[in-house]
């Protein structure tokens, strides 16, 4: 598959056999550390490739190069930048199948979902180009406040922040890197990407794609290496002007603690709750809950991570969810099994620990609780109580707890007690009631009769509490990656607008 991309792209400069290089100043290089990170397929342990374990000196170099190329990138017009993004989108679509295949191998995502992640990113690039072209400044008279007049005029336009450091998670290695790169570039910034180590190969292709699309060398640089080794250095580097991070709340909080006064965009973990009321369409709700909880084996920040059903419908709902869960395919991501491997055996151990804790404390196993290597069968737990870890912790695996509640008030209370605040769901045909509850939930987004999800990508996407800082989404990301620049014109006696008005 790599050969297929190389054939279409007419280039094999990214690698020596399966050893991938990192991308700096428009060239592909090996780390002088001599060290590499081996990426194994989480389904069968086969080696997918190795990436460079770059050093601190190399981290310094990519950032310095990004800084040096800010000016040349800013000499281009918005339209020229938009054209590059659009060309990149076209290439992504052309390469979607082989790129998706590589991603499937490195993170165990079902092949169809991996390919659609590449196509989603292409659409995001196109939409970001369009949104960037819509950006306009504004002119404001000073006469809203006493003591000021129309003689004082502010002109506001947006300028880039500088070098944006983009760090993404393993579960969307291409899309959650692209959703940072595109707005950063469109806003006129240069970029340093640090991909997740497990999932580092597919984002490296942004180098090739954007270069082919006409991006000048040094505007985008991609450094691979362990976050634990080079992460703090990158975040704290004085030439980095902003950090855009998606990953766990633990790493996000750590980044916030070391970043100083740099602007941050943090998209972190979640524990999204589905409140199911008596007036819900249960068949539809069960379908949505199963797909929301188990696609990519629950390894999504927005996965349905707990269900809070009302007493009148709980038994029927759990039965429906059980039937649909037992129908899920389990196995090889290449064959598009819904439930594939978790990213590592360490993660499986963690998920198993949550299940064991719940069972020891008296929850009821509805189905699942079986493991084979990194495959974990989708597991439903009933009668979960707030004393159990699974009520609060994010499994990032195929486990769904049902916490039966007595009232909507109790559901709101349990929802809000979570340290997370990404999204919430309400299932009911009583839209007035749903709207009332939605206003009480302490989350970034509430979905009514739908699963929690990030897309479509021009919607605002944000988390409260430990789920994040700042707002993502095409126009919101462009805004977050730029700042207003204000020039105030103080008119002299001769040019006073108030005087001119007298002649009208
Ligand atoms: P993670 O372990 O926090 O890693 C995320 C990224 O941070 C990786 O690239 C990692 O590099 C890097 N990193 C680690 N230590 C660092 C440091 N000290 N400084 C800078 N970077 C550092 O998260 P993950 O396991 O990949 O992803 C799963 C988590 O992400 C879940 O909690 C999920 O909910 C969350 N997530 C949230 C969203 C959202 O939009 N809200 C989206 C997707 C995922 P290495 O890989 O080299 O360690
Ligand atoms: O894993 C977190 C992602 O931001 C979720 O995106 O809702 O499109 O699956 P998604």
XYZ file of C-alpha atoms and ligand atoms in Angstrom:
562
model
C 0.000 0.000 0.000
C 2.872 2.386 0.743
C 4.227 1.444 -2.686
C 0.844 2.348 -4.166
C 1.024 5.871 -2.716
C 4.621 6.189 -3.873
C 3.579 5.176 -7.363
C 0.810 7.775 -7.517
C 2.923 10.436 -5.821
C 6.030 9.644 -7.812
C 8.106 9.742 -4.656
C 9.694 7.280 -2.251
C 11.714 9.767 -0.257
C 9.860 9.260 3.022
C 11.450 5.992 4.059
C 14.195 3.371 3.845
C 12.263 0.124 3.652
C 9.905 0.359 6.629
C 11.966 2.981 8.435
C 10.115 6.314 8.083
C 11.984 9.605 8.273
C 10.823 12.844 9.855
C 10.058 15.996 7.863
C 11.902 19.268 8.316
C 12.383 22.214 5.986
C 10.948 20.244 3.075
C 13.365 17.307 3.471
C 13.003 13.802 4.895
C 15.686 12.989 7.429
C 16.787 10.317 9.848
C 17.330 11.231 13.471
C 20.933 11.592 14.536
C 19.883 9.832 17.769
C 20.006 6.588 15.754
C 16.907 5.533 17.705
C 13.555 4.529 16.251
C 10.103 3.650 17.585
C 8.581 0.419 16.298
C 4.902 0.497 15.393
C 3.143 -2.849 15.593
C -0.327 -3.721 14.333
C -2.435 -3.998 17.519
C -4.459 -6.821 15.921
C -1.668 -9.296 15.129
C 1.546 -7.701 16.390
C 3.109 -7.538 12.899
C 5.585 -4.679 12.431
C 3.985 -1.899 10.372
C 7.051 0.312 10.375
C 9.422 2.356 12.479
C 9.572 6.122 12.955
C 12.437 8.290 14.134
C 12.842 8.907 17.865
C 13.999 12.471 17.405
C 16.243 14.301 19.842
C 15.843 17.610 21.663
C 18.277 19.193 19.161
C 16.032 18.067 16.308
C 12.984 19.415 18.162
C 14.748 22.752 18.390
C 15.532 22.620 14.678
C 11.949 21.971 13.492
C 10.653 24.843 15.611
C 13.381 27.212 14.433
C 12.685 26.302 10.807
C 8.956 26.924 11.328
C 9.722 30.338 12.799
C 12.054 31.266 9.951
C 9.366 30.503 7.372
C 6.573 32.573 8.899
C 7.332 35.561 6.748
C 7.420 33.700 3.425
C 4.085 32.019 4.258
C 2.544 35.368 5.100
C 3.614 36.865 1.801
C 1.042 34.631 0.115
C -2.513 35.872 -0.225
C -5.409 34.135 1.508
C -6.538 32.854 -1.872
C -3.113 31.334 -2.589
C -3.184 29.591 0.786
C -6.715 28.374 0.147
C -5.640 26.948 -3.229
C -2.881 24.919 -1.558
C -5.356 23.508 0.963
C -7.783 22.597 -1.817
C -5.066 20.838 -3.837
C -4.078 18.932 -0.698
C -7.717 17.874 -0.286
C -7.780 16.526 -3.839
C -4.651 14.455 -3.190
C -6.120 13.088 0.052
C -9.152 11.867 -1.844
C -6.939 10.251 -4.502
C -4.814 8.537 -1.873
C -7.643 7.728 0.569
C -7.619 3.959 0.029
C -3.910 3.272 0.503
C -3.614 5.865 3.278
C -6.615 4.374 5.068
C -5.049 0.945 4.731
C -1.838 2.096 6.424
C -3.869 3.694 9.219
C -5.915 0.528 9.657
C -2.668 -1.406 10.134
C -1.107 0.994 12.616
C -4.087 1.656 14.908
C -6.477 -1.246 14.210
C -9.337 0.955 12.974
C -11.854 -0.798 10.693
C -10.685 -0.271 7.111
C -13.845 1.527 5.963
C -13.686 3.938 8.911
C -9.988 4.578 8.285
C -10.652 5.436 4.629
C -13.576 7.646 5.589
C -11.294 9.436 8.085
C -9.035 10.425 5.177
C -11.996 11.621 3.098
C -13.417 13.519 6.078
C -10.081 15.296 6.396
C -10.134 16.218 2.698
C -13.562 17.789 3.190
C -12.273 19.596 6.253
C -9.386 21.073 4.238
C -11.809 22.292 1.558
C -14.185 23.796 4.108
C -11.298 25.433 5.977
C -10.107 27.055 2.756
C -13.607 28.450 2.203
C -13.977 29.629 5.802
C -10.572 31.312 5.692
C -11.611 33.294 2.642
C -14.709 34.546 4.478
C -12.647 36.206 7.178
C -13.081 39.953 7.332
C -12.100 42.712 9.691
C -14.315 45.402 11.173
C -14.322 49.140 11.714
C -15.867 50.610 14.872
C -16.560 54.225 15.804
C -15.649 55.249 19.308
C -18.890 57.062 20.076
C -20.647 54.293 22.021
C -18.927 55.476 25.196
C -19.320 58.871 26.786
C -16.377 61.158 26.138
C -15.448 59.445 22.845
C -16.602 60.350 19.355
C -16.622 59.236 15.752
C -13.205 60.889 15.466
C -11.732 57.768 17.007
C -12.036 54.773 14.696
C -10.693 51.294 15.373
C -9.813 49.018 12.477
C -9.575 45.378 13.461
C -8.216 42.517 11.402
C -6.788 39.139 12.316
C -3.117 38.175 12.320
C -1.499 34.756 12.820
C -0.111 33.748 16.206
C 3.169 32.411 14.786
C 4.350 28.827 15.191
C 1.582 26.403 16.164
C 2.526 23.115 17.800
C -0.034 20.427 16.888
C -0.150 17.260 18.982
C -2.759 14.624 18.237
C -3.988 11.312 19.727
C -3.736 7.791 18.356
C -7.443 7.278 17.664
C -7.780 9.813 14.815
C -4.139 10.162 13.790
C -4.909 11.741 10.420
C -8.093 13.715 11.018
C -7.179 15.170 14.393
C -3.815 16.228 12.978
C -5.398 17.660 9.829
C -8.030 19.532 11.828
C -5.162 21.426 13.449
C -2.912 21.870 10.406
C -5.590 23.292 8.070
C -6.855 26.170 10.271
C -3.324 26.934 11.462
C -2.102 27.339 7.872
C -5.190 29.193 6.697
C -4.734 31.705 9.510
C -1.167 32.315 8.310
C 0.767 30.342 10.904
C 3.554 27.864 10.351
C 3.264 24.444 11.926
C 5.157 21.811 13.862
C 3.334 18.474 14.163
C 4.183 15.871 16.823
C 2.087 12.827 15.879
C 1.095 10.134 18.396
C 3.778 7.421 18.483
C 1.222 4.653 17.858
C -0.265 6.083 14.665
C 2.702 8.192 13.538
C 2.965 6.878 9.986
C -0.268 8.155 8.425
C 0.179 11.771 9.639
C 3.697 11.806 8.149
C 1.939 11.811 4.764
C 0.778 15.379 5.403
C 4.366 16.325 4.536
C 4.182 14.692 1.126
C 0.612 15.810 0.418
C 1.114 19.467 1.282
C 4.461 19.638 -0.493
C 2.829 18.269 -3.658
C 0.027 20.806 -3.190
C 2.576 23.625 -3.300
C 3.292 24.401 0.359
C 6.694 26.123 0.603
C 9.383 24.129 2.459
C 9.587 24.736 6.221
C 5.993 25.928 6.623
C 4.953 22.478 7.874
C 7.401 20.309 9.809
C 6.703 16.912 11.370
C 8.779 15.560 14.222
C 8.304 12.053 15.570
C 9.372 10.859 18.995
C 7.949 9.899 22.346
C 5.792 12.557 23.969
C 7.368 11.661 27.299
C 10.831 12.476 25.874
C 10.377 15.517 23.628
C 6.851 16.704 24.528
C 7.701 19.121 27.343
C 10.591 20.584 25.369
C 8.360 21.259 22.368
C 5.556 22.765 24.468
C 7.895 25.014 26.448
C 10.026 26.165 23.502
C 10.033 29.987 23.434
C 9.468 30.090 19.661
C 6.231 28.069 19.930
C 3.360 30.551 20.056
C 0.425 28.214 20.608
C -0.258 24.566 21.423
C -3.213 22.763 19.887
C -3.552 19.415 21.642
C -5.983 16.509 21.523
C -5.471 13.595 23.872
C -6.081 12.424 27.401
C -7.057 14.804 30.184
C -3.974 13.699 32.093
C -1.566 14.770 29.330
C -3.652 17.892 28.608
C -3.465 19.024 32.226
C 0.261 18.366 32.256
C 0.720 20.461 29.100
C -1.323 23.274 30.671
C 0.903 23.159 33.736
C 4.142 23.564 31.777
C 3.033 25.813 28.878
C 3.269 29.117 30.752
C 1.259 31.874 29.060
C 0.992 30.242 25.640
C -2.547 30.083 24.240
C -3.861 26.523 24.383
C -6.561 24.613 22.563
C -7.150 21.386 24.484
C -9.595 18.660 23.439
C -9.481 15.993 26.109
C -11.299 12.986 27.526
C -15.004 12.467 28.082
C -17.584 10.392 29.935
C -20.619 11.215 27.809
C -23.897 10.142 29.423
C -27.075 9.146 27.579
C -30.177 10.037 29.582
C -33.063 7.912 28.330
C -36.524 9.183 29.308
C -39.829 7.296 29.314
C -41.027 8.951 26.105
C -38.070 7.758 24.019
C -38.310 5.739 20.820
C -36.500 2.771 22.339
C -35.688 0.865 19.150
C -33.988 3.936 17.641
C -32.340 4.849 20.953
C -30.865 1.359 21.306
C -29.451 1.515 17.763
C -27.839 4.878 18.453
C -26.457 3.785 21.836
C -24.842 0.648 20.386
C -23.252 2.504 17.501
C -22.184 5.385 19.784
C -20.686 3.108 22.412
C -18.949 0.530 20.241
C -17.741 2.043 16.972
C -13.941 1.745 16.855
C -14.364 -0.418 19.963
C -15.278 2.578 22.108
C -11.965 4.341 21.454
C -13.536 7.728 20.806
C -13.600 10.703 23.152
C -17.272 11.109 22.211
C -18.253 7.457 22.685
C -21.409 6.847 24.738
C -19.731 6.004 28.038
C -22.692 5.569 30.412
C -26.450 5.183 30.069
C -28.876 6.613 32.634
C -32.294 5.050 31.936
C -35.591 5.920 33.691
C -37.277 3.095 35.654
C -40.209 2.767 33.213
C -38.054 1.814 30.222
C -34.783 0.478 31.704
C -35.511 -3.275 31.347
C -36.769 -2.974 27.782
C -33.917 -0.678 26.728
C -31.220 -2.941 28.166
C -32.754 -5.966 26.432
C -32.763 -4.136 23.081
C -29.181 -2.911 23.541
C -28.112 -6.444 24.471
C -29.656 -7.979 21.317
C -27.976 -5.400 19.079
C -24.635 -5.699 20.892
C -24.610 -9.468 20.442
C -24.930 -8.875 16.686
C -21.731 -6.817 16.450
C -18.886 -8.319 14.442
C -15.641 -8.913 16.319
C -12.206 -9.481 14.821
C -10.012 -8.237 12.022
C -10.101 -4.485 11.172
C -9.113 -5.380 7.612
C -12.461 -7.206 7.351
C -14.264 -4.224 8.891
C -15.208 -5.906 12.161
C -16.900 -3.278 14.360
C -15.057 -4.513 17.418
C -11.353 -4.723 16.709
C -8.286 -4.695 18.922
C -7.697 -2.047 21.567
C -4.583 -0.007 20.954
C -2.403 -1.944 23.440
C -2.495 -4.796 25.914
C -1.904 -2.222 28.678
C -5.161 -0.531 27.675
C -6.961 -3.920 27.721
C -5.677 -4.506 31.264
C -7.018 -1.117 32.330
C -10.458 -1.791 30.818
C -10.556 -5.252 32.388
C -9.749 -3.661 35.751
C -12.826 -1.436 35.451
C -15.046 -4.414 34.588
C -13.631 -6.519 37.453
C -14.144 -3.681 39.936
C -17.799 -3.261 38.869
C -18.509 -7.000 39.081
C -16.821 -7.285 42.475
C -18.993 -4.418 43.744
C -22.234 -6.081 42.602
C -23.021 -4.962 39.053
C -24.735 -7.456 36.729
C -22.958 -8.738 33.614
C -25.402 -8.550 30.671
C -22.949 -9.775 28.022
C -19.271 -9.758 27.115
C -16.347 -9.832 29.556
C -14.222 -11.964 27.273
C -10.745 -11.197 25.977
C -8.378 -12.650 23.396
C -5.058 -10.826 23.019
C -6.045 -7.179 22.346
C -9.628 -8.062 21.366
C -12.199 -7.343 24.067
C -15.783 -8.445 23.552
C -18.362 -5.656 23.905
C -19.441 -5.677 27.521
C -22.695 -4.401 29.036
C -22.966 -3.904 32.798
C -26.335 -3.364 34.490
C -27.063 -2.114 38.026
C -23.901 -0.064 38.081
C -23.730 2.261 41.091
C -21.862 5.468 41.731
C -19.480 3.563 44.042
C -17.983 1.752 41.048
C -15.024 3.135 39.076
C -16.780 2.500 35.734
C -19.384 5.128 36.718
C -16.702 7.823 36.527
C -13.597 6.682 34.652
C -13.181 6.778 30.860
C -12.574 3.188 29.689
C -11.625 3.992 26.047
C -12.739 0.456 25.275
C -15.932 -1.524 24.550
C -17.633 -1.369 27.957
C -20.984 0.287 28.609
C -22.407 0.726 32.122
C -26.128 1.238 32.832
C -26.741 3.347 35.929
C -30.483 3.094 36.606
C -31.955 6.373 37.876
C -35.282 7.246 39.517
C -35.841 10.660 37.967
C -34.569 13.205 35.443
C -33.215 15.220 38.402
C -31.082 12.272 39.509
C -29.862 11.755 35.935
C -28.804 15.410 35.724
C -27.058 15.159 39.095
C -25.069 12.058 38.115
C -24.248 13.502 34.694
C -22.908 16.688 36.213
C -20.943 14.994 38.990
C -18.444 13.748 36.418
C -15.054 15.430 36.224
C -15.627 15.471 32.436
C -17.943 17.733 30.434
C -17.594 16.868 26.762
C -21.092 15.999 25.501
C -24.399 14.698 26.834
C -27.377 12.973 25.215
C -31.100 13.038 25.921
C -33.432 10.539 24.295
C -37.140 11.438 24.325
C -39.893 12.568 22.023
C -40.824 15.257 24.555
C -38.662 18.018 23.088
C -39.701 20.640 25.663
C -38.479 18.416 28.481
C -35.307 17.570 26.544
C -34.615 21.271 26.115
C -35.072 21.896 29.843
C -32.661 19.111 30.762
C -30.170 20.188 28.070
C -29.864 23.568 29.729
C -28.926 21.908 33.045
C -26.126 19.705 31.694
C -22.584 20.976 32.316
C -21.129 19.902 28.967
C -19.948 21.519 25.752
C -22.725 20.038 23.585
C -26.009 18.244 24.245
C -27.368 15.920 21.573
C -31.124 15.401 21.553
C -32.057 12.013 20.058
C -28.588 11.518 18.635
C -25.239 10.081 19.671
C -22.478 12.293 20.935
C -20.074 13.127 18.141
C -17.680 15.823 16.988
C -18.916 16.265 13.457
C -19.935 17.816 11.238
C -16.604 19.558 11.456
C -17.911 23.103 11.123
C -19.954 22.730 14.333
C -18.313 24.125 17.463
C -16.695 21.310 19.452
C -15.620 21.878 23.030
C -15.461 20.373 26.464
C -15.959 21.850 29.914
C -14.124 20.867 33.129
C -11.478 18.163 32.458
C -12.704 17.747 28.871
C -10.948 20.733 27.436
C -10.129 24.349 26.926
C -11.159 26.491 23.964
C -13.354 25.630 20.996
C -12.538 23.610 17.889
C -14.498 23.543 14.637
C -13.495 25.074 11.344
C -14.154 28.789 11.869
C -13.608 28.499 15.636
C -10.194 26.910 15.118
C -9.154 29.612 12.643
C -10.171 32.186 15.243
C -8.321 30.390 18.038
C -5.184 30.261 15.890
C -5.178 33.963 15.121
C -5.694 37.131 17.106
C -7.239 40.508 16.465
C -4.868 43.303 15.545
C -6.314 46.731 16.238
C -5.208 50.002 14.716
C -6.930 53.111 16.071
C -7.127 56.159 13.856
C -7.497 59.403 15.812
C -8.708 61.952 13.314
C -7.341 65.460 13.440
C -9.523 68.560 13.539
C -9.509 68.681 9.710
C -10.726 65.155 9.175
C -13.399 65.020 11.829
C -16.334 62.986 10.606
C -18.779 64.925 12.750
C -17.891 68.065 10.805
C -18.194 66.338 7.449
C -21.665 65.163 8.429
C -22.807 68.775 8.716
C -22.370 69.226 4.943
C -24.685 66.276 4.111
P -2.359 10.712 25.204
O -1.708 9.522 25.775
O -2.659 11.850 26.082
O -1.437 11.152 23.955
C -1.818 12.204 23.109
C -0.602 12.828 22.488
O 0.173 13.495 23.469
C 0.354 11.836 21.827
O 0.830 12.397 20.633
C 1.460 11.724 22.856
O 2.686 11.293 22.304
C 1.523 13.140 23.318
N 2.225 13.373 24.587
C 2.444 12.517 25.605
N 3.120 13.141 26.610
C 3.317 14.420 26.210
C 3.948 15.562 26.792
N 4.518 15.526 27.991
N 3.963 16.709 26.087
C 3.403 16.787 24.871
N 2.805 15.735 24.272
C 2.752 14.575 24.935
O -3.764 10.308 24.525
P -4.097 9.069 23.579
O -4.031 7.816 24.377
O -3.313 9.171 22.323
O -5.635 9.372 23.198
C -6.706 8.934 23.967
C -7.251 10.058 24.819
O -7.494 11.193 23.999
C -8.603 9.735 25.440
O -8.624 10.220 26.755
C -9.597 10.490 24.580
O -10.794 10.795 25.227
C -8.808 11.693 24.224
N -9.297 12.287 22.975
C -10.012 13.441 23.050
C -10.535 14.012 21.894
C -11.329 15.279 21.930
O -11.491 15.880 20.873
N -11.841 15.715 23.057
C -10.298 13.398 20.665
C -9.564 12.217 20.623
C -9.055 11.675 21.796
P 3.133 9.740 22.396
O 2.132 8.983 21.595
O 4.484 9.739 21.819
O 3.101 9.374 23.849
O -12.065 10.763 19.866
C -12.494 11.903 19.793
C -12.930 12.458 18.518
O -12.887 13.867 18.580
C -14.302 11.960 18.207
O -14.680 12.289 16.931
O -17.128 12.031 17.307
O -16.177 12.168 15.010
O -15.820 10.139 16.403
P -16.019 11.622 16.381
